[in-house]
Amino acid sequence: MSDAAAISRVTRRRMGVLTFVVFATGAASLVMADLIWGMPLQGWNGVLLALFTVLFALISFGASQAVFGFLARRGGRDPCRLACSLSPAEERDTALAPTAIILPIFNEEVRRVYAGLRSIYRSVERTGQIDHFDFFVLSDSTDPNKWIEEEVEWVELSRELEARGRLFYRKRRMSLNKKAGNVADFCRRWGRRYRYMVVLDADSFMAGATLVKMVRLMERNAGVGIIQTAPTLVRGETLFARVLQFGMRLYGPVFLAGLNYWQQGEGNYWGHNAIIRLAPFIEHCALPKLPGHEPIGGKILSHDFVEAALLRRAGWAVWLLPDVGGSYEEGPPTLIDAAKRDRRWCQGNLQHGWLVFARGLPTISRIHFLLGIFAYAASLIWLSSLALGSVLAIGFERTGLSWVPTPGFATTLGVPPGVQSAALFGVTLLFLFGPKALAIADLFLEPGGAARFGGPGRVLAGALLESLFSVLLAPILMLFHAKFVVATVLGRGVRWVTQRRAGGDRIDWRELIRVHLGQTLVGLGWAAVLAVAAPRLLPWMLPVLAGMILAIPFSACSSRASLGRWTRARGLFCTPEELRPPPELEEVEGAVADAPAAAAPLSRRAEDEGLVRAVVDPYVNAIHLCLLRTRSGRTGGIRQYFAERRERLLREGTAALPPREKLALLSDAESMNWLHRELWRRPPRSLAADWRHALQQVPKLAAA
């Protein structure tokens, strides 16, 4: 297809989506405007109409993804997909290029990280193309225990896989600019050696066949800079995680097809489970520093959207690959963990406000930025519209004024206001829940589609329960997101913390009450005010207020793994990956389940286990020293600093030094070598009790 024809095709598709959104929003807004025409308390009707219009535009845009995605999937499949650019014959004949698979980590569960890496490596081996791939674990961990465990596990995995020279580990000395800085550091050091880079998250993994196909698609399409896969959520244990992964797996294909329908080669990058062409990425994707200070300014937190926009500005295509499986990730186990993740994403997305009007960016990239901003700002708009509507209703009750004192246009046609309100409410529900119905219809139209989820009955039951779950969840997220937006605008930034990946049945009630008590009080207070001042509005507000009032029990129940297991045993919220696990997922599950018990601790202080093990254990000490870089040209003052700290560490024990000084010693090759040598050379009576205890555990360690 010629460039002109391709541009014409994309333009027609985007105009179709735009027409859908404009027509739906315009029609609903006109009905709303007619309904509140002549409303008392003049001046507020315009504000209410503006809020409604923005919210309905966002709702209709979401619905358009499902409508056009359904049509694309059911209309003989959309031929304008990147996967169609590579025929089976071409796929067999397309050679691969050197590709780096990078795994940036930060204080993660080490055995889970390496279980995923092992699964990926074995899967690529089975394709027979392992010689074209190298693997990098890029650590920014600040926890000494995690750091040492990462190094030991890397050596053990390299030996197990016979991957010496193909599996690499690097710990950055200074963790600058978070994950984006870690990836940039890799690009500076090793990027010129590879044509492509596959970026993963600590909780994500991919099938070898998918990785090979992505490389071949890049080779076939020389103008593509990024191919973003659509990761499937897996390994959900808690009720919250299982409902989340069921909903995304059930509704995702239609929405992803709709996204690809209008984005085409101007898609977005989601930060992981994507392949990147390294040369243009290195040349064009250096992140700018935003005006002002964090959280709105300064260093960019959500780098992925920006990198996609910079590649598009340089003329490189960014494609979504919605119809190729073999891409997996794990979701947050609880509502609180999801909120913590959203807090970071909210700050990162709001930063993109600086870039909406940046020079030279494509229009679609600006739209991506705006959609990311409204993903969180919409909650503040929704909350404002509900609050304003409640205030107006209370005002009407107190004054005795009628909602529609003068006839509107529909009234002159014989349509009473009550019918207008009901129709508007029904259309809103249709646009909210209709896309889910389309996704279910799409599944049922696919041969054997429902059977992959356990059968039609379980699909419908799961969809119904997921919808009820979403109704309770939505107002809680609304309050969370509105709070995050306000906090970010007021200058309250977010810290870079380790994400919790696994759930259980143990509930931290103190955290639960601290996080959700405000939401509960808002719901109770709002309901009490309406019950007294505007009782006719209360039934309409109950679906929203119920989620707020029940926030604490809802969050507590949904965070339980036992309820997740209960639903799975009854076939509810099951996904194809649960019922027929792919080999890569089975390998991860097996590695996590069969992980050997942790070695007996050498330190009496759990937080110092990594440091003590690196000093006492000759094997661990040797690994650690090999991975440290020797510093040259140090002044006498610096040498004296380290000499005093390591002497004090041996004589007074690990509690004698603050964490930053222990981390400094752990990072210094000369000090670690000296500590290990002196510990084994000195008489035990000259050592602190911590070290004598550790030395006594060594025979047990050797026996194990």
XYZ file of C-alpha atoms in Angstrom:
704
model
C 0.000 0.000 0.000
C 1.331 3.453 -0.925
C 2.021 6.095 1.703
C -0.863 8.237 0.429
C -3.289 5.313 0.653
C -2.072 4.463 4.142
C -2.517 8.061 5.296
C -5.999 8.140 3.784
C -6.922 4.898 5.525
C -5.726 6.120 8.914
C -7.515 9.452 8.434
C -10.808 7.699 7.641
C -10.494 5.529 10.715
C -9.752 8.438 13.005
C -12.543 10.496 11.539
C -14.897 7.584 12.200
C -13.880 7.443 15.866
C -14.064 11.224 16.169
C -17.517 11.305 14.566
C -18.754 8.652 16.997
C -17.455 10.572 20.010
C -18.641 13.993 18.833
C -22.100 12.757 17.846
C -22.649 10.797 21.065
C -21.322 13.582 23.267
C -23.178 16.272 21.365
C -26.487 14.440 21.522
C -26.178 13.684 25.236
C -25.057 17.230 26.013
C -27.982 18.716 24.105
C -30.411 16.570 26.082
C -28.695 17.605 29.312
C -28.746 21.268 28.304
C -32.453 21.077 27.485
C -33.116 19.315 30.789
C -31.506 22.040 32.892
C -32.722 24.917 30.696
C -34.083 27.634 32.904
C -32.807 25.895 36.024
C -32.958 27.967 39.214
C -29.713 29.126 40.787
C -28.641 30.563 37.431
C -24.934 30.408 36.677
C -24.361 26.897 37.983
C -26.174 25.228 35.107
C -23.329 26.126 32.739
C -20.749 24.640 35.101
C -22.787 21.466 35.500
C -23.225 21.151 31.732
C -19.482 21.627 31.124
C -18.566 18.930 33.640
C -21.133 16.553 32.148
C -19.873 17.172 28.609
C -16.252 16.406 29.502
C -17.199 13.239 31.389
C -19.507 11.978 28.642
C -16.846 12.653 26.011
C -14.417 10.439 27.930
C -17.067 7.739 28.370
C -18.003 7.797 24.691
C -14.355 7.671 23.653
C -13.912 4.531 25.762
C -17.039 3.039 24.231
C -15.764 3.839 20.747
C -12.747 1.586 21.359
C -15.056 -1.350 22.004
C -17.380 -0.599 19.089
C -14.642 -0.224 16.475
C -12.611 -3.022 18.023
C -15.614 -5.359 17.786
C -16.189 -4.375 14.169
C -12.510 -4.837 13.344
C -12.399 -8.285 14.939
C -15.704 -9.477 13.520
C -15.404 -7.865 10.083
C -13.105 -10.496 8.683
C -10.297 -9.409 11.014
C -8.526 -6.114 10.568
C -5.892 -6.508 7.815
C -4.117 -3.333 8.962
C -2.251 -4.981 11.807
C 1.483 -5.149 12.157
C 1.349 -8.944 12.480
C -0.058 -9.097 8.934
C 3.132 -7.570 7.545
C 4.966 -10.866 8.007
C 3.683 -13.910 6.156
C 4.501 -17.407 7.453
C 6.970 -17.924 4.603
C 8.692 -14.593 5.280
C 8.782 -15.362 8.992
C 10.707 -18.574 8.381
C 13.183 -16.828 6.081
C 13.783 -13.689 8.177
C 17.051 -13.842 10.084
C 17.316 -12.468 13.587
C 19.519 -9.631 14.833
C 21.423 -9.218 18.134
C 18.849 -8.473 20.834
C 19.268 -7.603 24.509
C 16.564 -8.569 26.990
C 16.868 -6.218 29.949
C 15.266 -6.591 33.361
C 15.542 -3.461 35.554
C 14.833 -4.286 39.221
C 14.588 -2.381 42.499
C 14.481 -4.302 45.798
C 12.295 -7.022 44.270
C 11.590 -10.569 45.441
C 14.785 -12.071 44.060
C 13.680 -15.656 43.549
C 10.570 -14.566 41.677
C 12.654 -12.312 39.411
C 15.059 -15.102 38.513
C 12.214 -17.600 38.125
C 10.791 -15.392 35.385
C 14.211 -14.939 33.812
C 14.815 -18.690 33.826
C 11.453 -19.241 32.134
C 12.248 -16.723 29.393
C 15.705 -18.180 28.781
C 14.409 -21.748 28.532
C 11.586 -20.661 26.244
C 13.986 -18.882 23.879
C 16.217 -21.965 23.931
C 13.313 -24.074 22.728
C 12.989 -21.872 19.643
C 16.597 -22.671 18.684
C 17.443 -18.943 18.491
C 19.188 -18.418 21.825
C 22.435 -17.314 20.128
C 20.748 -14.063 19.073
C 19.741 -13.008 22.604
C 21.630 -11.732 25.646
C 20.044 -11.151 29.036
C 20.767 -8.337 31.502
C 19.632 -7.958 35.098
C 20.020 -4.244 35.879
C 19.784 -3.629 39.607
C 19.069 -0.380 41.411
C 18.412 -2.159 44.710
C 19.197 -0.231 47.869
C 18.501 -3.095 50.279
C 21.850 -4.839 51.015
C 20.082 -8.155 51.564
C 18.461 -7.985 48.125
C 21.723 -6.871 46.541
C 23.730 -9.816 47.808
C 20.935 -12.284 47.051
C 20.710 -10.957 43.488
C 24.425 -11.562 42.928
C 24.392 -15.103 44.301
C 21.247 -16.063 42.403
C 22.764 -14.660 39.192
C 25.824 -16.899 39.551
C 23.680 -19.931 40.355
C 21.331 -19.317 37.428
C 24.234 -18.760 35.019
C 25.662 -22.106 36.073
C 22.293 -23.879 35.855
C 21.524 -22.540 32.373
C 25.139 -22.753 31.177
C 24.630 -19.112 30.218
C 28.044 -17.700 31.021
C 28.716 -14.848 28.594
C 25.012 -14.542 27.792
C 23.451 -13.665 31.154
C 24.794 -10.511 32.797
C 24.234 -8.689 36.075
C 24.975 -5.054 36.873
C 24.370 -3.058 40.049
C 24.490 0.683 39.496
C 26.678 2.566 41.927
C 24.294 5.534 41.926
C 20.585 5.013 41.221
C 19.882 8.189 39.274
C 16.531 8.914 37.594
C 14.888 5.656 38.631
C 14.042 3.066 35.922
C 14.553 5.521 33.060
C 18.070 6.207 34.306
C 18.760 2.493 34.625
C 17.711 1.871 31.017
C 19.713 4.907 29.852
C 22.779 3.577 31.649
C 22.422 0.275 29.782
C 22.093 2.110 26.474
C 25.273 4.109 27.098
C 27.324 1.075 28.096
C 26.077 -1.709 25.853
C 23.450 -0.287 23.492
C 25.763 -0.091 20.463
C 26.297 -3.860 20.574
C 22.645 -4.680 19.876
C 20.102 -3.762 17.254
C 17.112 -4.282 19.543
C 16.269 -4.148 23.226
C 13.341 -5.881 24.919
C 12.381 -4.134 28.167
C 10.729 -6.170 30.911
C 9.435 -5.432 34.400
C 10.371 -7.392 37.483
C 7.009 -9.184 37.410
C 6.742 -9.719 33.655
C 7.942 -12.459 31.333
C 7.461 -13.491 27.723
C 7.412 -16.595 25.559
C 10.432 -17.291 23.394
C 8.297 -17.626 20.260
C 6.839 -14.171 20.900
C 10.295 -12.644 21.344
C 11.507 -14.223 18.120
C 8.418 -13.027 16.242
C 8.900 -9.478 17.534
C 12.498 -9.387 16.303
C 11.420 -10.648 12.894
C 8.656 -8.056 12.712
C 11.225 -5.348 13.435
C 13.495 -6.740 10.734
C 10.596 -6.821 8.286
C 9.457 -3.261 9.114
C 12.516 -1.041 8.950
C 10.603 2.116 9.905
C 9.283 0.803 13.224
C 10.938 2.055 16.410
C 8.843 0.269 19.070
C 6.507 -2.712 19.080
C 4.419 -2.827 22.248
C 2.774 -6.114 23.193
C -0.399 -6.352 25.269
C 0.623 -8.216 28.447
C -1.860 -10.637 29.975
C -2.277 -10.524 33.754
C -1.410 -13.850 35.396
C -0.661 -15.438 38.787
C -3.382 -13.516 40.602
C -4.040 -15.073 44.015
C -6.185 -12.586 45.920
C -9.784 -11.893 45.007
C -8.822 -8.387 43.857
C -6.075 -9.665 41.561
C -8.237 -12.440 40.113
C -11.164 -10.128 39.315
C -8.744 -7.655 37.750
C -7.051 -10.235 35.546
C -10.379 -11.816 34.557
C -11.811 -8.471 33.489
C -8.741 -7.464 31.497
C -8.517 -10.868 29.834
C -12.213 -10.940 28.944
C -12.664 -7.357 27.763
C -9.116 -6.617 26.670
C -9.065 -8.075 23.122
C -11.906 -5.871 21.874
C -10.529 -2.691 23.445
C -7.003 -3.409 22.213
C -8.307 -4.016 18.690
C -10.109 -0.674 18.928
C -6.930 1.087 20.035
C -4.967 -0.402 17.174
C -7.790 0.460 14.755
C -7.175 4.203 15.027
C -3.619 4.421 16.357
C -1.965 2.302 13.664
C 1.732 3.271 13.587
C 1.275 6.096 16.109
C 0.701 3.957 19.158
C 2.126 4.280 22.627
C 4.799 2.637 24.735
C 3.844 1.241 28.149
C 7.341 0.854 29.565
C 7.732 -2.928 29.465
C 7.074 -6.052 27.407
C 8.066 -4.128 24.287
C 10.879 -4.318 21.757
C 12.794 -1.129 20.886
C 15.114 -0.329 18.004
C 18.179 0.848 19.893
C 19.925 3.187 17.443
C 17.052 5.711 17.111
C 16.124 5.252 20.750
C 19.636 6.246 21.833
C 19.747 9.123 19.358
C 16.340 10.693 19.991
C 15.013 9.588 23.390
C 17.172 11.458 25.876
C 14.563 12.689 28.351
C 14.274 16.454 28.819
C 14.108 18.051 32.238
C 10.778 19.768 32.762
C 10.494 23.365 33.981
C 10.122 23.851 37.714
C 10.510 21.319 40.486
C 8.980 17.959 41.263
C 6.305 16.717 41.417
C 5.002 18.634 38.366
C 8.406 19.629 37.000
C 11.937 18.302 37.182
C 12.839 14.795 36.055
C 10.203 12.907 34.092
C 8.657 10.077 36.092
C 6.532 8.378 33.400
C 9.162 8.107 30.705
C 7.449 5.636 28.373
C 4.850 7.987 26.831
C 7.550 10.600 26.293
C 9.957 8.175 24.622
C 7.236 7.048 22.227
C 6.472 10.685 21.376
C 10.149 11.477 20.778
C 10.503 8.516 18.423
C 7.379 9.569 16.561
C 8.757 13.106 16.242
C 11.859 11.620 14.636
C 9.707 9.763 12.097
C 9.734 6.269 13.634
C 6.531 4.261 13.946
C 5.251 2.872 17.245
C 2.930 -0.107 16.893
C 0.695 -1.999 19.270
C 0.720 -5.782 18.824
C -2.681 -6.733 20.270
C -3.190 -10.138 18.704
C 0.053 -11.972 19.526
C 0.080 -13.841 22.838
C 2.978 -14.933 24.976
C 3.348 -11.669 26.919
C 2.596 -11.770 30.654
C 2.764 -9.641 33.773
C 1.417 -9.716 37.309
C -1.069 -7.200 38.685
C -1.247 -5.584 42.128
C -2.562 -8.023 44.751
C -4.718 -5.553 46.694
C -6.649 -2.343 46.253
C -4.130 -0.449 48.380
C -1.230 -1.702 46.265
C -3.097 -0.659 43.117
C -3.640 2.796 44.633
C 0.068 3.138 45.447
C 0.912 2.310 41.843
C -1.709 4.776 40.593
C -0.186 7.471 42.795
C 3.082 7.206 40.865
C 1.331 7.005 37.514
C -0.825 10.018 38.371
C 2.190 12.203 39.093
C 3.949 11.001 35.953
C 0.910 11.612 33.760
C 0.264 15.082 35.167
C 3.860 15.997 34.353
C 3.000 15.424 30.702
C 0.941 18.600 30.786
C 4.190 20.411 30.019
C 4.573 18.362 26.836
C 1.085 18.712 25.366
C 2.187 21.898 23.595
C 5.850 20.942 23.092
C 7.312 21.891 19.739
C 7.389 19.335 16.944
C 5.405 16.505 18.535
C 2.784 14.699 16.410
C -0.857 15.444 17.178
C -1.531 11.849 18.224
C 1.268 12.022 20.798
C -0.380 15.108 22.292
C -3.657 13.169 22.421
C -1.895 10.326 24.245
C -0.618 12.827 26.813
C -4.086 14.342 27.263
C -5.736 10.937 27.639
C -3.152 10.001 30.268
C -3.860 13.203 32.180
C -7.625 12.713 32.014
C -7.262 9.116 33.195
C -6.807 10.681 36.636
C -8.249 14.197 36.255
C -11.586 12.654 35.217
C -12.046 11.430 38.788
C -11.756 14.979 40.107
C -14.248 16.136 37.456
C -16.664 13.323 38.373
C -16.372 14.120 42.081
C -16.932 17.824 41.385
C -20.034 17.122 39.293
C -21.506 14.871 41.998
C -20.788 17.427 44.697
C -22.248 20.275 42.628
C -25.348 18.236 41.814
C -25.840 17.462 45.494
C -25.472 21.125 46.464
C -27.994 22.163 43.831
C -30.445 19.480 44.913
C -30.142 20.639 48.509
C -30.719 24.198 47.345
C -33.901 23.198 45.524
C -35.193 21.329 48.562
C -34.563 24.292 50.856
C -36.067 26.899 48.506
C -38.896 24.747 47.208
C -38.019 25.698 43.631
C -38.874 23.352 40.789
C -36.058 21.705 38.797
C -37.609 22.779 35.478
C -39.658 25.944 36.019
C -39.943 26.710 32.284
C -40.641 24.205 29.483
C -37.640 22.965 27.545
C -37.544 21.906 23.888
C -38.346 18.276 24.677
C -41.302 19.341 26.824
C -42.845 21.135 23.868
C -42.614 17.849 21.954
C -44.471 16.040 24.695
C -41.442 14.470 26.388
C -41.615 15.189 30.114
C -38.431 15.903 32.113
C -38.689 12.577 33.911
C -38.467 10.696 30.632
C -35.510 12.846 29.572
C -33.681 12.082 32.800
C -34.372 8.358 32.512
C -33.234 8.296 28.865
C -30.034 10.151 29.689
C -29.369 7.812 32.586
C -30.022 4.773 30.395
C -27.712 5.985 27.627
C -24.969 6.613 30.165
C -25.322 3.071 31.499
C -25.303 1.758 27.930
C -22.016 3.525 27.196
C -20.534 2.274 30.466
C -21.602 -1.364 30.316
C -22.316 -1.837 26.601
C -18.607 -2.281 25.768
C -18.463 -5.212 28.183
C -21.451 -6.770 26.450
C -19.705 -6.339 23.086
C -16.583 -8.028 24.454
C -18.672 -10.977 25.694
C -20.452 -11.194 22.340
C -17.084 -11.178 20.592
C -15.934 -14.055 22.786
C -19.088 -16.086 22.122
C -18.743 -15.538 18.371
C -15.225 -16.960 18.460
C -15.216 -20.768 18.050
C -14.407 -22.279 21.433
C -13.978 -18.817 22.937
C -16.223 -19.291 25.962
C -14.830 -22.769 26.611
C -11.389 -21.268 27.193
C -12.878 -19.394 30.175
C -14.679 -22.443 31.557
C -17.907 -22.251 29.563
C -20.657 -19.687 28.791
C -22.259 -19.918 32.237
C -19.057 -19.122 34.058
C -18.265 -16.309 31.647
C -21.633 -14.658 32.282
C -21.475 -15.228 36.042
C -17.948 -13.858 36.181
C -18.886 -10.816 34.071
C -21.893 -10.066 36.296
C -19.858 -10.339 39.497
C -17.028 -8.323 37.949
C -19.494 -5.561 37.064
C -20.824 -5.461 40.638
C -17.242 -5.431 41.867
C -16.481 -2.507 39.543
C -19.516 -0.560 40.784
C -18.175 -0.726 44.346
C -14.592 -0.098 43.262
C -15.247 2.935 41.024
C -16.147 5.499 43.744
C -13.193 4.372 45.874
C -10.827 4.914 42.961
C -12.552 8.219 42.251
C -11.653 9.495 45.725
C -8.128 8.082 45.467
C -7.446 9.659 42.081
C -9.016 13.008 42.974
C -6.829 13.124 46.076
C -3.732 12.209 44.036
C -4.394 14.955 41.483
C -4.887 17.612 44.153
C -1.833 16.437 46.115
C 0.357 16.507 43.023
C -0.813 19.978 41.994
C -0.154 21.204 45.547
C 3.428 19.952 45.365
C 3.330 16.660 47.263
C 5.554 14.259 45.356
C 5.800 10.484 45.511
C 8.725 8.371 46.659
C 10.158 5.513 44.618
C 9.262 2.419 46.641
C 9.258 -1.314 46.019
C 5.983 -2.691 44.741
C 4.363 -5.544 46.621
C 3.819 -8.342 44.126
C 2.205 -11.123 46.188
C -0.812 -11.198 48.458
C -2.032 -13.401 51.275
C -4.590 -13.597 54.056
C -2.759 -11.450 56.551
C -4.371 -8.001 56.700
C -2.715 -4.919 58.101
C -5.800 -3.405 59.688
C -3.904 -0.324 60.792
C -2.951 0.500 57.191
C -6.402 -0.453 55.954
C -8.171 1.911 58.357
C -5.636 4.696 57.815
C -6.060 4.539 54.029
C -9.834 4.060 53.795
C -11.251 5.769 56.908
C -11.483 9.137 55.180
C -13.387 7.612 52.264
C -15.797 5.914 54.654
C -16.439 9.154 56.529
C -17.010 11.026 53.270
C -19.588 8.430 52.201
C -21.378 8.379 55.545
C -21.390 12.162 55.842
C -22.603 12.632 52.277
C -25.406 10.086 52.768
C -26.474 11.707 56.061
C -26.643 15.180 54.518
C -28.698 13.950 51.571
C -31.020 11.950 53.828
C -31.875 15.118 55.734
C -31.610 17.840 53.099
C -32.344 16.113 49.758
C -33.952 12.700 50.357
C -35.161 12.383 46.759
C -31.546 12.414 45.491
C -30.290 9.806 47.960
C -31.521 6.683 46.045
C -29.745 7.935 42.895
C -26.517 8.483 44.827
C -26.538 5.168 46.695
C -24.545 3.221 44.043
C -21.743 5.765 44.459
C -22.003 6.226 48.215
C -22.137 2.477 48.869
C -18.607 1.998 47.554
C -17.291 4.766 49.806
C -19.121 3.521 52.910
C -18.002 -0.083 52.357
C -14.406 0.832 51.437
C -12.816 -0.831 54.476
C -14.632 -4.214 54.302
C -14.434 -4.202 50.498
C -10.676 -3.649 50.545
C -10.179 -6.207 53.328
C -12.221 -8.947 51.663
C -10.807 -8.393 48.182
C -7.229 -8.610 49.482
C -7.669 -12.173 50.786
C -6.001 -14.983 48.880
C -8.381 -17.481 50.490
C -11.333 -15.838 48.726
C -9.357 -15.905 45.495
C -8.799 -19.650 45.912
C -12.478 -20.129 46.800
C -13.631 -18.499 43.568
C -11.095 -20.422 41.523
C -12.246 -23.733 42.986
C -15.754 -22.891 41.763
C -14.622 -21.853 38.302
C -15.256 -18.136 38.792
C -12.953 -15.489 37.299
C -10.903 -18.170 35.533
C -8.811 -17.169 32.533
C -7.422 -19.344 29.725
C -3.950 -19.029 31.259
C -5.271 -20.514 34.513
C -7.187 -23.367 32.928
C -4.502 -24.243 30.361
C -1.263 -22.660 31.558
C 1.371 -21.969 28.886
C 4.775 -23.629 29.460
C 6.398 -20.346 30.517
C 3.826 -19.776 33.246
C 4.123 -23.357 34.463
C 7.885 -22.937 34.719
C 7.538 -19.761 36.765
C 4.973 -21.371 39.051
C 7.138 -24.447 39.463
C 10.283 -22.464 40.204
C 8.514 -20.341 42.820
C 6.839 -23.342 44.447
C 9.997 -25.487 44.467
C 12.387 -22.764 45.589
C 14.730 -24.154 48.257
C 14.395 -22.870 51.765
C 16.537 -19.886 52.591
C 19.914 -20.628 54.164
C 20.211 -20.351 57.927
C 20.809 -16.703 58.822
C 24.310 -15.670 59.814
C 23.284 -12.385 61.406
C 21.192 -11.839 64.495
C 19.862 -8.662 62.833
C 17.745 -9.460 59.757
C 18.509 -6.120 58.107
C 22.260 -6.896 58.176
C 22.099 -10.428 56.764
C 23.407 -9.412 53.331
C 26.381 -7.497 54.703
C 27.298 -10.225 57.193
C 27.018 -12.955 54.571
C 29.182 -11.001 52.116
C 31.859 -10.604 54.807
C 31.761 -14.081 56.376
C 30.982 -16.499 53.528
C 34.046 -16.964 51.263
C 31.862 -17.931 48.288
C 29.562 -14.928 48.595
C 32.490 -12.619 49.292
C 34.274 -13.779 46.137
C 31.162 -13.223 44.008
C 30.620 -9.781 45.471
C 34.240 -8.714 44.995
C 34.209 -9.836 41.370
C 31.231 -7.599 40.672
C 32.565 -4.487 42.426
C 34.612 -1.951 40.527
C 37.911 -0.933 42.104
C 38.134 2.780 42.749
C 41.389 4.515 41.878
C 42.813 7.886 42.825
C 41.218 8.062 46.266
C 42.523 10.691 48.655
C 43.976 9.970 52.042
C 40.867 11.328 53.716
C 38.629 8.862 51.906
C 40.945 5.962 52.756
C 40.908 7.034 56.390
C 37.116 7.219 56.348
C 36.773 3.609 55.157
C 39.532 2.357 57.466
C 37.810 3.780 60.531
C 34.366 2.416 59.597
C 35.466 -1.122 58.825
C 37.545 -1.324 62.022
C 34.591 -0.121 64.038
C 32.331 -2.610 62.253
C 34.481 -5.557 63.366
C 35.031 -4.340 66.928
C 31.551 -3.014 67.770
C 29.260 -4.967 65.457
C 26.792 -4.106 62.711
C 24.594 -1.955 64.972
C 27.462 0.495 65.461
C 27.164 1.965 61.948
C 24.183 3.697 60.305
C 22.734 2.065 57.163
C 24.366 4.504 54.732
C 27.858 3.749 56.112
C 27.278 -0.002 55.924
C 26.088 0.400 52.352
C 29.229 2.429 51.582
C 31.428 -0.382 52.925
C 29.462 -2.946 50.943
C 30.122 -0.888 47.803
C 33.881 -0.633 48.386
C 35.955 -3.533 47.028
C 39.003 -2.754 49.185
C 36.920 -2.678 52.368
C 35.069 -5.917 51.600
C 38.315 -7.708 50.853
C 39.886 -6.361 54.069
C 36.852 -7.222 56.211
C 36.723 -10.809 54.991
C 40.461 -11.332 55.473
C 40.574 -9.719 58.917
C 37.463 -11.508 60.159
C 38.975 -14.927 59.522
C 42.467 -13.932 60.654
C 41.705 -12.257 63.996
C 41.058 -14.163 67.214
C 37.336 -14.376 68.009
C 37.724 -12.512 71.321
C 38.765 -9.362 69.428
C 35.539 -9.394 67.380
C 32.080 -8.131 68.279
C 29.488 -10.658 69.405
C 27.710 -10.296 66.038
C 30.718 -11.701 64.212
C 31.377 -14.483 66.707
C 27.750 -15.589 66.275
C 28.105 -15.529 62.477
C 31.298 -17.597 62.552
C 29.563 -20.212 64.699
C 26.892 -20.594 61.997
C 29.388 -21.329 59.237
C 29.583 -25.108 59.917
C 25.782 -25.256 59.668
C 25.960 -23.340 56.406
C 28.526 -25.755 55.002
C 26.440 -28.767 56.075
C 23.380 -27.315 54.356
